[in-house]
Short mmCIF file of C-alpha atoms in Angstrom, two decimals:
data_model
loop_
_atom_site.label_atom_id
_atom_site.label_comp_id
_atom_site.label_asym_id
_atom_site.label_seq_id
_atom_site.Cartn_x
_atom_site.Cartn_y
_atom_site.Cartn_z
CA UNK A 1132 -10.25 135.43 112.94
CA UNK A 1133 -12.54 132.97 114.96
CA UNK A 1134 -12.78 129.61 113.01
CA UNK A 1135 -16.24 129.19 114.08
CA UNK A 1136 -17.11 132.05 111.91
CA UNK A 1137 -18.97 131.42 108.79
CA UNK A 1138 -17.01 133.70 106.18
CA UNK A 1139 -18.88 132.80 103.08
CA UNK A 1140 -20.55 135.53 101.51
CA UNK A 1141 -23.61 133.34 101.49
CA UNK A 1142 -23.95 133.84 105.51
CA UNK A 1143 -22.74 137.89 105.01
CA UNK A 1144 -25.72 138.26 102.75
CA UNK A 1145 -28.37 136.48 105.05
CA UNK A 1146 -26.51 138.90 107.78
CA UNK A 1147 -27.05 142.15 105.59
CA UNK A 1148 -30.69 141.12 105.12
CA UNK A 1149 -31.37 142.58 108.22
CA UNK A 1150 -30.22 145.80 107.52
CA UNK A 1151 -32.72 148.04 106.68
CA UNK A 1152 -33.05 151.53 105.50
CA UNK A 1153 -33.71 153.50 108.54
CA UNK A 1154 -36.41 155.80 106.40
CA UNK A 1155 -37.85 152.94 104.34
CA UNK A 1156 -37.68 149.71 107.00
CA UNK A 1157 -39.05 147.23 105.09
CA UNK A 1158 -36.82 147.20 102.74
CA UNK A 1159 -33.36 145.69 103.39
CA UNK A 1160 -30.32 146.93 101.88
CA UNK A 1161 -29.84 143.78 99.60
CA UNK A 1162 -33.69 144.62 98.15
CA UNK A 1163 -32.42 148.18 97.42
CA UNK A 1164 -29.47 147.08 94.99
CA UNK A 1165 -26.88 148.69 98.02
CA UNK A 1166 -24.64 146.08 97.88
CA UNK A 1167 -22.29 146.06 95.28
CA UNK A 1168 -19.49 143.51 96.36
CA UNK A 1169 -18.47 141.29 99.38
CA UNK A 1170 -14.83 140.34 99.93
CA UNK A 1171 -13.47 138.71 102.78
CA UNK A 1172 -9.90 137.36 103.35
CA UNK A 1173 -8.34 136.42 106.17
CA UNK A 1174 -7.84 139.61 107.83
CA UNK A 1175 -10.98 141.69 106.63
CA UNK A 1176 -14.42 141.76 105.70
CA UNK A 1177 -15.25 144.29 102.95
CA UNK A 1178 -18.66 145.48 101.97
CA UNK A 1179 -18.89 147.63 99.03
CA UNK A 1180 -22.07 149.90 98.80
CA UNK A 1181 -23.11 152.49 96.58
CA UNK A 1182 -25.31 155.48 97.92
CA UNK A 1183 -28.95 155.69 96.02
CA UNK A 1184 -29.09 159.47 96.20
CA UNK A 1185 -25.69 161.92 97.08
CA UNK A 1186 -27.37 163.65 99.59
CA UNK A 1187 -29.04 160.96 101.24
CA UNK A 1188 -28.44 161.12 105.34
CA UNK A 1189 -29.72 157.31 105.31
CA UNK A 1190 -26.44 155.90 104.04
CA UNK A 1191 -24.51 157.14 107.20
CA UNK A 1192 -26.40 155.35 109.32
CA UNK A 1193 -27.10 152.60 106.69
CA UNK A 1194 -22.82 152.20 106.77
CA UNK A 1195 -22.88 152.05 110.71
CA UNK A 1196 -25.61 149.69 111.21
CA UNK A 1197 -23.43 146.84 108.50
CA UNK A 1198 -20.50 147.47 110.75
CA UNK A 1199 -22.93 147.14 113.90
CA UNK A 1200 -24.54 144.13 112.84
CA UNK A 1201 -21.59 142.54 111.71
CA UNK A 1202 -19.46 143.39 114.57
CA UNK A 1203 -22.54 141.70 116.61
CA UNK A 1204 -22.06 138.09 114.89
CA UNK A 1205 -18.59 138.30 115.69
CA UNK A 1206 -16.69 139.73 112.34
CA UNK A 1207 -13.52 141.76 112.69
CA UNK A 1208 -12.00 144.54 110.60
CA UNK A 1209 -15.06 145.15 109.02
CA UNK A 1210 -14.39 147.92 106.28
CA UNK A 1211 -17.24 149.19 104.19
CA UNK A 1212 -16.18 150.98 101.15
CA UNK A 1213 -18.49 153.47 98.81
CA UNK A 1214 -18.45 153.01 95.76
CA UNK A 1215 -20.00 155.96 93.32
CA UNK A 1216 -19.68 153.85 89.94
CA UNK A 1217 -21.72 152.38 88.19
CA UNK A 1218 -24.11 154.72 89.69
CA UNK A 1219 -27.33 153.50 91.56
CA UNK A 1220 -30.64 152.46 89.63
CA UNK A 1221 -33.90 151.52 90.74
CA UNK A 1222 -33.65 148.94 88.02
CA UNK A 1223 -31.25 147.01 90.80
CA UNK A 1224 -34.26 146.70 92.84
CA UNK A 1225 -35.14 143.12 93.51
CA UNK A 1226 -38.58 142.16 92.77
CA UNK A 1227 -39.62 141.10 96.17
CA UNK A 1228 -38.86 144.68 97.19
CA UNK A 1229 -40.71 146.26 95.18
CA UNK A 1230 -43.69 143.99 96.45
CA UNK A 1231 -42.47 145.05 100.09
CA UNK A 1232 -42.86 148.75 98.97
CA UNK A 1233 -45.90 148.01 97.19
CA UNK A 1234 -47.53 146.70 100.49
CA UNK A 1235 -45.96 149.43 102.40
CA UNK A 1236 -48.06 151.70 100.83
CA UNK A 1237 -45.65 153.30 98.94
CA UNK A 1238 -45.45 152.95 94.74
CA UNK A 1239 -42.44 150.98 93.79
CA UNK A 1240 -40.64 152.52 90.65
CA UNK A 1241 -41.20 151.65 87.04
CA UNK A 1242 -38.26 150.06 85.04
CA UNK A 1243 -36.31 153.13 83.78
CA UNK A 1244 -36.80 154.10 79.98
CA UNK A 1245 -33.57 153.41 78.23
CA UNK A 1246 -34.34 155.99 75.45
CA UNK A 1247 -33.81 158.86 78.12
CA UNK A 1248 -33.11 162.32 76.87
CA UNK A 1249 -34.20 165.40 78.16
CA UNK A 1250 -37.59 165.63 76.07
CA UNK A 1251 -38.51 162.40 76.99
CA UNK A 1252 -37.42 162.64 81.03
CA UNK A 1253 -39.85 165.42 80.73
CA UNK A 1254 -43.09 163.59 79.85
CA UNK A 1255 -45.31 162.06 82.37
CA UNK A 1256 -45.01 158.98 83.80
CA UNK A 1257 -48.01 156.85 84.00
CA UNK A 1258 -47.96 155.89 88.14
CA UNK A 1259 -50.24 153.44 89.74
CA UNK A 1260 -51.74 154.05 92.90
CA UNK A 1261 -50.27 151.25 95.59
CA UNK A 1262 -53.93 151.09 97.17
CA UNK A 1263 -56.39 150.75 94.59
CA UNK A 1264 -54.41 149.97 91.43
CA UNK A 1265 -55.34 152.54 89.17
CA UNK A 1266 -53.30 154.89 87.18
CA UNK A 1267 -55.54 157.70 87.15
CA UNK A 1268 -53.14 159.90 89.26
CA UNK A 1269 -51.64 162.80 89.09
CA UNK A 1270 -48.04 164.36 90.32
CA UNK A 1271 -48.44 166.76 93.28
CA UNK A 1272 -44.77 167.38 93.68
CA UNK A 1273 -41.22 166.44 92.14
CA UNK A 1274 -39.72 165.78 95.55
CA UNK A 1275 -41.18 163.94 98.76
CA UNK A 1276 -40.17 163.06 101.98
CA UNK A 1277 -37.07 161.50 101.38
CA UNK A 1278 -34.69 162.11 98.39
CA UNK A 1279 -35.79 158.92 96.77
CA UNK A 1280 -40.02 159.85 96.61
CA UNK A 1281 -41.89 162.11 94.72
CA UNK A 1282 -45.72 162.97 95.84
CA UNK A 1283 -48.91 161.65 93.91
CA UNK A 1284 -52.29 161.75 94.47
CA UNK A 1285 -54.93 158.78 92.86
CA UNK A 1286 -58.07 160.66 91.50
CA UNK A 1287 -59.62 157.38 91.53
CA UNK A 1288 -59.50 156.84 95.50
CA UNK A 1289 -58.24 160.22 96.36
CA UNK A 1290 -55.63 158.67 98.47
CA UNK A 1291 -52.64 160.24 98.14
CA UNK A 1292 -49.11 158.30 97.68
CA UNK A 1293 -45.80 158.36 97.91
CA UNK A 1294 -44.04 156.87 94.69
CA UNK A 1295 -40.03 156.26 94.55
CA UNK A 1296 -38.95 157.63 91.87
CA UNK A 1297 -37.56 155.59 88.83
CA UNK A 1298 -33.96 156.81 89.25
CA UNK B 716 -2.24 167.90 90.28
CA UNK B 717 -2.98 171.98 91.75
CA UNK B 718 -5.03 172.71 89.12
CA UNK B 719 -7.19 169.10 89.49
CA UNK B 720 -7.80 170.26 93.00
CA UNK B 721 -8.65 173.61 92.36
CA UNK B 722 -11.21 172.41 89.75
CA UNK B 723 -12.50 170.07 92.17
CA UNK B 724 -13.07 172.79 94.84
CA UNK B 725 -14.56 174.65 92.64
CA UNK B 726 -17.51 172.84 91.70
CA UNK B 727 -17.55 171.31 94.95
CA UNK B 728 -18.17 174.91 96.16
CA UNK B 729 -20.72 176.03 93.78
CA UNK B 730 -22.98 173.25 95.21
CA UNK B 731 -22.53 173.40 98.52
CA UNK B 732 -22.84 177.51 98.42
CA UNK B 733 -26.36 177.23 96.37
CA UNK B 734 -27.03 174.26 98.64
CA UNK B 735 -26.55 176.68 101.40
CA UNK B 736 -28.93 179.31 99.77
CA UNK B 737 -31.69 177.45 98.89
CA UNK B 738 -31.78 175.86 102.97
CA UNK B 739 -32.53 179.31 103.93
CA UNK B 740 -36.05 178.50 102.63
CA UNK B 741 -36.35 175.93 105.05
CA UNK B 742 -39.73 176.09 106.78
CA UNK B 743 -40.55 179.07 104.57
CA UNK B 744 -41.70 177.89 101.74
CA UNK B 745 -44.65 179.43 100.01
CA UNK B 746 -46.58 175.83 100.26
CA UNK B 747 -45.74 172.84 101.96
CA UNK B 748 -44.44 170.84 98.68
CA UNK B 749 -42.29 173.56 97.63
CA UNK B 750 -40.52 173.84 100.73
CA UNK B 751 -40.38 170.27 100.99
CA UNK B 752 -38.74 170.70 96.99
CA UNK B 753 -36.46 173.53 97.05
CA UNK B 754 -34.82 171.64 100.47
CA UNK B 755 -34.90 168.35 98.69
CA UNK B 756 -32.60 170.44 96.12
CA UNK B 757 -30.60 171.50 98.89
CA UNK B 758 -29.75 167.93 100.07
CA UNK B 759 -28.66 166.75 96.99
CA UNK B 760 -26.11 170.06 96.25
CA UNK B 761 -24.45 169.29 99.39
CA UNK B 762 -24.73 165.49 98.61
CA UNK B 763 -22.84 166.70 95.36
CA UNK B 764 -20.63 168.83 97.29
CA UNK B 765 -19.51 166.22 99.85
CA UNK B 766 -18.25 163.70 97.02
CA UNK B 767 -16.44 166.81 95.24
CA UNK B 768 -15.19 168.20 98.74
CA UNK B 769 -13.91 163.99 99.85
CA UNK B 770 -12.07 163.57 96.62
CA UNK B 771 -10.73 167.16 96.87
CA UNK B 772 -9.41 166.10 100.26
CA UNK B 773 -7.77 162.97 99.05
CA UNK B 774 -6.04 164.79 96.66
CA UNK B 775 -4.85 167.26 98.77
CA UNK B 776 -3.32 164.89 101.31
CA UNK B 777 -1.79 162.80 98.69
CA UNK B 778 0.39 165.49 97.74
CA UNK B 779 1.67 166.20 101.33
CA UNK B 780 -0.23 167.60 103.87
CA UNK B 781 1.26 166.89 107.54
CA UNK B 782 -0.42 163.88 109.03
CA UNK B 783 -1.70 164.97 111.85
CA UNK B 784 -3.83 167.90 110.11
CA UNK B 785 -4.98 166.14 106.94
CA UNK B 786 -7.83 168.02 105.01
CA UNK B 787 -11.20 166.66 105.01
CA UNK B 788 -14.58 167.22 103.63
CA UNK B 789 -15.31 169.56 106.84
CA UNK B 790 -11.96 170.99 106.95
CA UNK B 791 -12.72 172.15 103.16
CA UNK B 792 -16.25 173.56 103.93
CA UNK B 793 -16.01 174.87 107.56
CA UNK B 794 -11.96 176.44 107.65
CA UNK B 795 -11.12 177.71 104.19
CA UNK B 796 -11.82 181.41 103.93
CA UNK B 797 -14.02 183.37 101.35
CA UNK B 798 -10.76 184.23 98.75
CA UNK B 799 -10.23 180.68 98.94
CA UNK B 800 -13.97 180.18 97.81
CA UNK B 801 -13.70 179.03 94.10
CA UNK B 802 -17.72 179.27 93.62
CA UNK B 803 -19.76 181.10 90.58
CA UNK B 804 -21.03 184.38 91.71
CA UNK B 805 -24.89 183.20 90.75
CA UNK B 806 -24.63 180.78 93.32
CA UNK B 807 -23.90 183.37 96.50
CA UNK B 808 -26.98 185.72 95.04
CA UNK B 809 -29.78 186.48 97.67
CA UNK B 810 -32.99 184.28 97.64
CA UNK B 811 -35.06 187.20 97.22
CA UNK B 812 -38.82 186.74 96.46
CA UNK B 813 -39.14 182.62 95.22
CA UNK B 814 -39.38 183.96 91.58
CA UNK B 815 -35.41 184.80 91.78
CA UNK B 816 -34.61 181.81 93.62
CA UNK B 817 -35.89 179.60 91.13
CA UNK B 818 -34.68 181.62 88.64
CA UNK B 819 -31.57 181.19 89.90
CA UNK B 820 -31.95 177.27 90.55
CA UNK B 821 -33.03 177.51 86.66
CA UNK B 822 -29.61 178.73 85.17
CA UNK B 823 -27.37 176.57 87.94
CA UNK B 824 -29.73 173.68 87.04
CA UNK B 825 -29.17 173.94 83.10
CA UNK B 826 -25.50 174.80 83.20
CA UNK B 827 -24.66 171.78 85.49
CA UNK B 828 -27.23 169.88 83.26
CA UNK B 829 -24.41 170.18 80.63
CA UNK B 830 -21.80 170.23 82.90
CA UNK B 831 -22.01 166.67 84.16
CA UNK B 832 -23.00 165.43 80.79
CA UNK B 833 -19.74 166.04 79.44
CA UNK B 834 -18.12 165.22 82.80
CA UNK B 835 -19.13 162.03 82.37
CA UNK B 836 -16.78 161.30 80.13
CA UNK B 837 -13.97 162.82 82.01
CA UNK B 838 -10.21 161.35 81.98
CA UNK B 839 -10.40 161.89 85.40
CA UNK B 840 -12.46 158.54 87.11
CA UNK B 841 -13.61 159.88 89.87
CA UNK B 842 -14.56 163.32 88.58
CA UNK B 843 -16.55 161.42 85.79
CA UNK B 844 -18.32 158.71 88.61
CA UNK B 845 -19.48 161.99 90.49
CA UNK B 846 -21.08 163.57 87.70
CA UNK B 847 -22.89 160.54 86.44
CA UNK B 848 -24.30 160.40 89.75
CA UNK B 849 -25.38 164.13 90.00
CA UNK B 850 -26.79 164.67 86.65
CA UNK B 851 -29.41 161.95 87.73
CA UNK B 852 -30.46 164.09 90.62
CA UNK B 853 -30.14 167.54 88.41
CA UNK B 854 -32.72 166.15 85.93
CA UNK B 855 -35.33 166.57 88.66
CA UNK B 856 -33.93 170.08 89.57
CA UNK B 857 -34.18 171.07 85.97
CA UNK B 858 -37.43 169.98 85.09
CA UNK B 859 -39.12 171.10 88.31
CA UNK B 860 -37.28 174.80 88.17
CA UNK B 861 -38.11 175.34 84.13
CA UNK B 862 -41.42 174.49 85.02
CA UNK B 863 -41.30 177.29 88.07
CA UNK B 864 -39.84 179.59 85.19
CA UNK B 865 -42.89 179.09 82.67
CA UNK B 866 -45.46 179.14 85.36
CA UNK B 867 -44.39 182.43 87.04
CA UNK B 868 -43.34 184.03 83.56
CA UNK B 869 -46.60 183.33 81.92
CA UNK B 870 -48.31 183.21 85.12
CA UNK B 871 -49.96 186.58 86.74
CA UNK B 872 -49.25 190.04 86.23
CA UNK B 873 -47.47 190.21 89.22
CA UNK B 874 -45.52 186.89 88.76
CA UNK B 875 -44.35 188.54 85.31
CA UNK B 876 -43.22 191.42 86.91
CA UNK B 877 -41.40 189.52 89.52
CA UNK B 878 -39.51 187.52 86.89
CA UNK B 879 -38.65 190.25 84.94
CA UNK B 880 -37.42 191.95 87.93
CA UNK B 881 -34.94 188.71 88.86
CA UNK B 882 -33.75 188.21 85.07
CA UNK B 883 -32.76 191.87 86.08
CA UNK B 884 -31.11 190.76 89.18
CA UNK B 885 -29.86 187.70 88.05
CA UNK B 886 -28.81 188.12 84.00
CA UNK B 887 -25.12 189.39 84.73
CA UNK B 888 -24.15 186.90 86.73
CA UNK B 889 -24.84 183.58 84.33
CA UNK B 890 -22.17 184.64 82.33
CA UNK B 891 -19.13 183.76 84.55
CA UNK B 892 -20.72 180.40 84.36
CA UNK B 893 -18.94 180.24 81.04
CA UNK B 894 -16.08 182.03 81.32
CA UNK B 895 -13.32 179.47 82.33
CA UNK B 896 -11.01 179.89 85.15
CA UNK B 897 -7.02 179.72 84.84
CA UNK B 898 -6.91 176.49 86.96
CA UNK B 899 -9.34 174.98 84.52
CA UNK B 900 -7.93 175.66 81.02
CA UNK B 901 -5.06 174.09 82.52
CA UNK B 902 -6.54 170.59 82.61
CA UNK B 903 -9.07 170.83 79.49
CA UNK B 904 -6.53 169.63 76.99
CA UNK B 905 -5.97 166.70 79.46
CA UNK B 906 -9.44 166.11 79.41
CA UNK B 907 -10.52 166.78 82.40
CA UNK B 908 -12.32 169.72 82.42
CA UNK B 909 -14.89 170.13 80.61
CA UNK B 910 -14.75 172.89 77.24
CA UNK B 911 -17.60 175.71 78.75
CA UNK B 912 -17.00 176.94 74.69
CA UNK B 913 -19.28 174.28 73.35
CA UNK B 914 -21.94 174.24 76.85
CA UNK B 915 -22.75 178.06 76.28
CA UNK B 916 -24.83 178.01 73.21
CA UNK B 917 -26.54 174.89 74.52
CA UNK B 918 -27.22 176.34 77.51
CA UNK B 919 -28.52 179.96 75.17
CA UNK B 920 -30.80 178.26 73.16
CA UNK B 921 -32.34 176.34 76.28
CA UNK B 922 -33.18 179.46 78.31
CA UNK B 923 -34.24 181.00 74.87
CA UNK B 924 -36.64 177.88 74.59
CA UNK B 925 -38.00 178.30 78.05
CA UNK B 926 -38.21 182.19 78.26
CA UNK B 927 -40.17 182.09 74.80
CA UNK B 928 -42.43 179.68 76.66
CA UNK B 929 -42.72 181.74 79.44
CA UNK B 930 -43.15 185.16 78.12
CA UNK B 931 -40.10 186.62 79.48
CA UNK B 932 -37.22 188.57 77.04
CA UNK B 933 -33.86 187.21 76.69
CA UNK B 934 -31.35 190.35 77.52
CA UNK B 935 -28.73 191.13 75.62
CA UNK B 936 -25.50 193.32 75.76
CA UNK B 937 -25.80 192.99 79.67
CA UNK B 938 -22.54 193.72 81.41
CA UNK B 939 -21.01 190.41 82.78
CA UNK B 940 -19.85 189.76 86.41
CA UNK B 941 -16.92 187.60 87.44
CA UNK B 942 -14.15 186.96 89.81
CA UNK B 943 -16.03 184.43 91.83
CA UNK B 944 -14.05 181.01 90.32
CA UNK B 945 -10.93 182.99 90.99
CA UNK B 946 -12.21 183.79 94.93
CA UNK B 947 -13.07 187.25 94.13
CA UNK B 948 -16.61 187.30 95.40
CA UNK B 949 -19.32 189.72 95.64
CA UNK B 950 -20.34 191.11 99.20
CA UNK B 951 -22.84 188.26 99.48
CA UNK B 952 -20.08 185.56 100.15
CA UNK B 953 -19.14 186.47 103.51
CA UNK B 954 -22.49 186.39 105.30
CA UNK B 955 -23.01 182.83 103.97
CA UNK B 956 -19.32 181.49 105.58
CA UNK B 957 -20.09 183.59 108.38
CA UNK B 958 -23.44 180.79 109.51
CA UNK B 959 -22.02 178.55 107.41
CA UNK B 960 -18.80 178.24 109.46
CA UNK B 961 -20.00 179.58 112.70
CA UNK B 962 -20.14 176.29 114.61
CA UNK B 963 -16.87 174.96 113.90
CA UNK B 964 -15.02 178.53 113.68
CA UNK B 965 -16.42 179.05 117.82
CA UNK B 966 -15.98 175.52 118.88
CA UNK B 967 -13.38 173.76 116.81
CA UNK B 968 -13.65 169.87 115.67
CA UNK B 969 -16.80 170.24 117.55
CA UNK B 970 -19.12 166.81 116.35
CA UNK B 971 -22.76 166.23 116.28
#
């Protein structure tokens, strides 16, 4: 490998910062909780990600654009591995993305309940609108535009949002 | 090591066949949000199926495959034929009106509720990392279909009948989801499989909670269908494989 290539995982991360998800572009991967692991030896660079939903289309591209922007700054054998365990959480969220989102216009999630059975998943959440603050809303619909959203509507400014689910 | 890959097809083929189903409804929904729901379902079944169909493949070529034809999450879903299918027969059914599709989604959605639960805790790792994954997404499908169940059942006179007419359709088919298949008793005392002996009258007393909510009989003494985990499938089957595996069976190891 080039010596004038910064291998630290430091540098990686600032690299993977600017890899976004293609449906959700403010938000880098490294906001999301994606990353799981970064090794790098002298002949590879592993990144270890872990897809948010199993259907989600976003994580092909999301896994071409690492190798992309990585191959760009001058890495080599890039390999990036999926992992499916522990499984994905909005809880790995960072804070600063969930302002992003917030700003975006869309509702970041709420920490997830630990006492979760199936009663309890079944009670409403109490959302607040990302324009006006309120939590008068309501659920329009389980499922949204992308696997990760669910539809609301705020009866207090009748705008309605989209609100990632807590997951 | 043939039975662990038989198991693995199989419930990588029950969710990518309902998957398959419920996509017909794309752009046909009977609002907007439901469309935009029952398709959202439909991702994450194939989702489900892809991890079940990748690990399937591993396994496969790990016991000896030649190299230059390994099997592959496409190979597994585009080339097999329908005997080779290993799917529940409730998952092949016809959409029909939306009552018997979410009827349908209803039964798949509370057996694999249980399902993955005790998956979970599978011997196998990767079985168990799948299903902790899945069961995330199938708490959504569950609570969104039993709600469909309730609000049709105990909805209009002519959603009653509806639902009354797809429990008809439907009721001798969720049996088989219980009955287990001889690849899979071979690997439940290894722990892999999961015992359907203790998920049935879970999964009873859950549609019994929801039908009494809804207004809608439980049957009983209905005649139950199976074959399909064992690739005997019902005339539905074949219709599905034939879109389903159109593209790749005309133009073969054609990409995107």
């Amino acid at each position: 490998m080039n010596n004038t290539i910064d291998t630290s995982e430091k540098k990686i991360r600032s690299l993977l910062e600017k890899v976004t998800d293609p449906e959700i572009p403010v938000l880098s991967i490294l906001d999301l909780g994606l990353v799981r692991e970064i090794n790098v030896s002298d002949s590879e660079t592993e990144v270890i990600i872990t897809p948010t939903y199993s259907g989600c289309p976003a994580m092909d591209v999301i896994r071409m654009n690492i190798q992309t922007t990585l191959l760009s700054h001058g890495y080599k054998n890039i390999k990036v591995t999926q992992a499916l365990s522990p499984a994905w959480t909005t809880d790995w969220m960072s804070e600063e993305g969930k302002r992003k989102l917030k700003e975006y216009g869309i509702a970041p999630p709420n920490p997830r309940q630990q006492v979760c059975n199936q009663k309890l998943f079944e009670a409403a959440e109490a959302v607040q609108c990302p324009r006006c603050d309120s939590y008068h809303t309501h659920r329009v619909s389980e499922f949204g535009s992308t696997s990760c959203k669910a539809l609301y509507f705020c009866d207090h400014c009748k705008e309605p949002f989209d609100y990632f689910k807590s997951h | 090591m043939n039975a662990l890959i038989n198991y693995t097809l199989h419930l990588a083929d029950n969710s990518l066949i309902l998957g398959q189903r419920n996509s017909e409804w794309c752009g046909h929904g009977p609002v907007l949000e439901q469309d935009i729901a029952i398709t959202n379902i439909s991702l994450d079944l194939i989702g489900q199926a892809r991890n079940f169909y990748q690990y399937a493949s591993s396994l496969i070529n790990q016991r000896g495959k030649p190299l230059n034809n390994p099997a592959s999450e496409d190979s597994l879903a585009y080339l097999r034929t329908e005997r080779e299918f290993k799917n529940c027969l409730l998952t092949e059914q016809p959409n029909g009106d939306w009552g018997q599709t979410v009827l349908r989604q209803f039964f798949f959605s509370q057996y694999q509720y249980l399902l993955f639960q005790q998956l979970q805790n599978s011997k196998d790792e990767q079985i168990a990392a799948i299903a902790v994954k899945s069961l995330k997404e199938v708490s959504y499908h569950l609570r969104w279909s039993s709600e469909w169940v309730i609000r049709l059942g105990d909805g209009t006179e002519e959603s009653h009948r509806r639902t009354l007419k797809a429990i008809d359709e439907l009721w001798m088919y969720s049996g088989e989801l219980f009955q287990p298949a001889s690849y899979e008793l071979l690997i439940l005392n290894e722990g892999i499989a999961s015992d359907l002996d203790l998920l049935k009258p879970k999964w009873e007393e859950k549609v019994k909670e929801i039908f009494s909510e809804a207004n809608l009989p439980v049957p009983e003494n209905v005649f139950i269908q199976t074959g399909g985990k064992e690739g005997r499938h019902t005339e539905q089957l074949g219709y599905i494989l034939a879109e389903l595996q159109f593209m790749q069976r005309t133009y073969p190891g054609n990409e995107w």
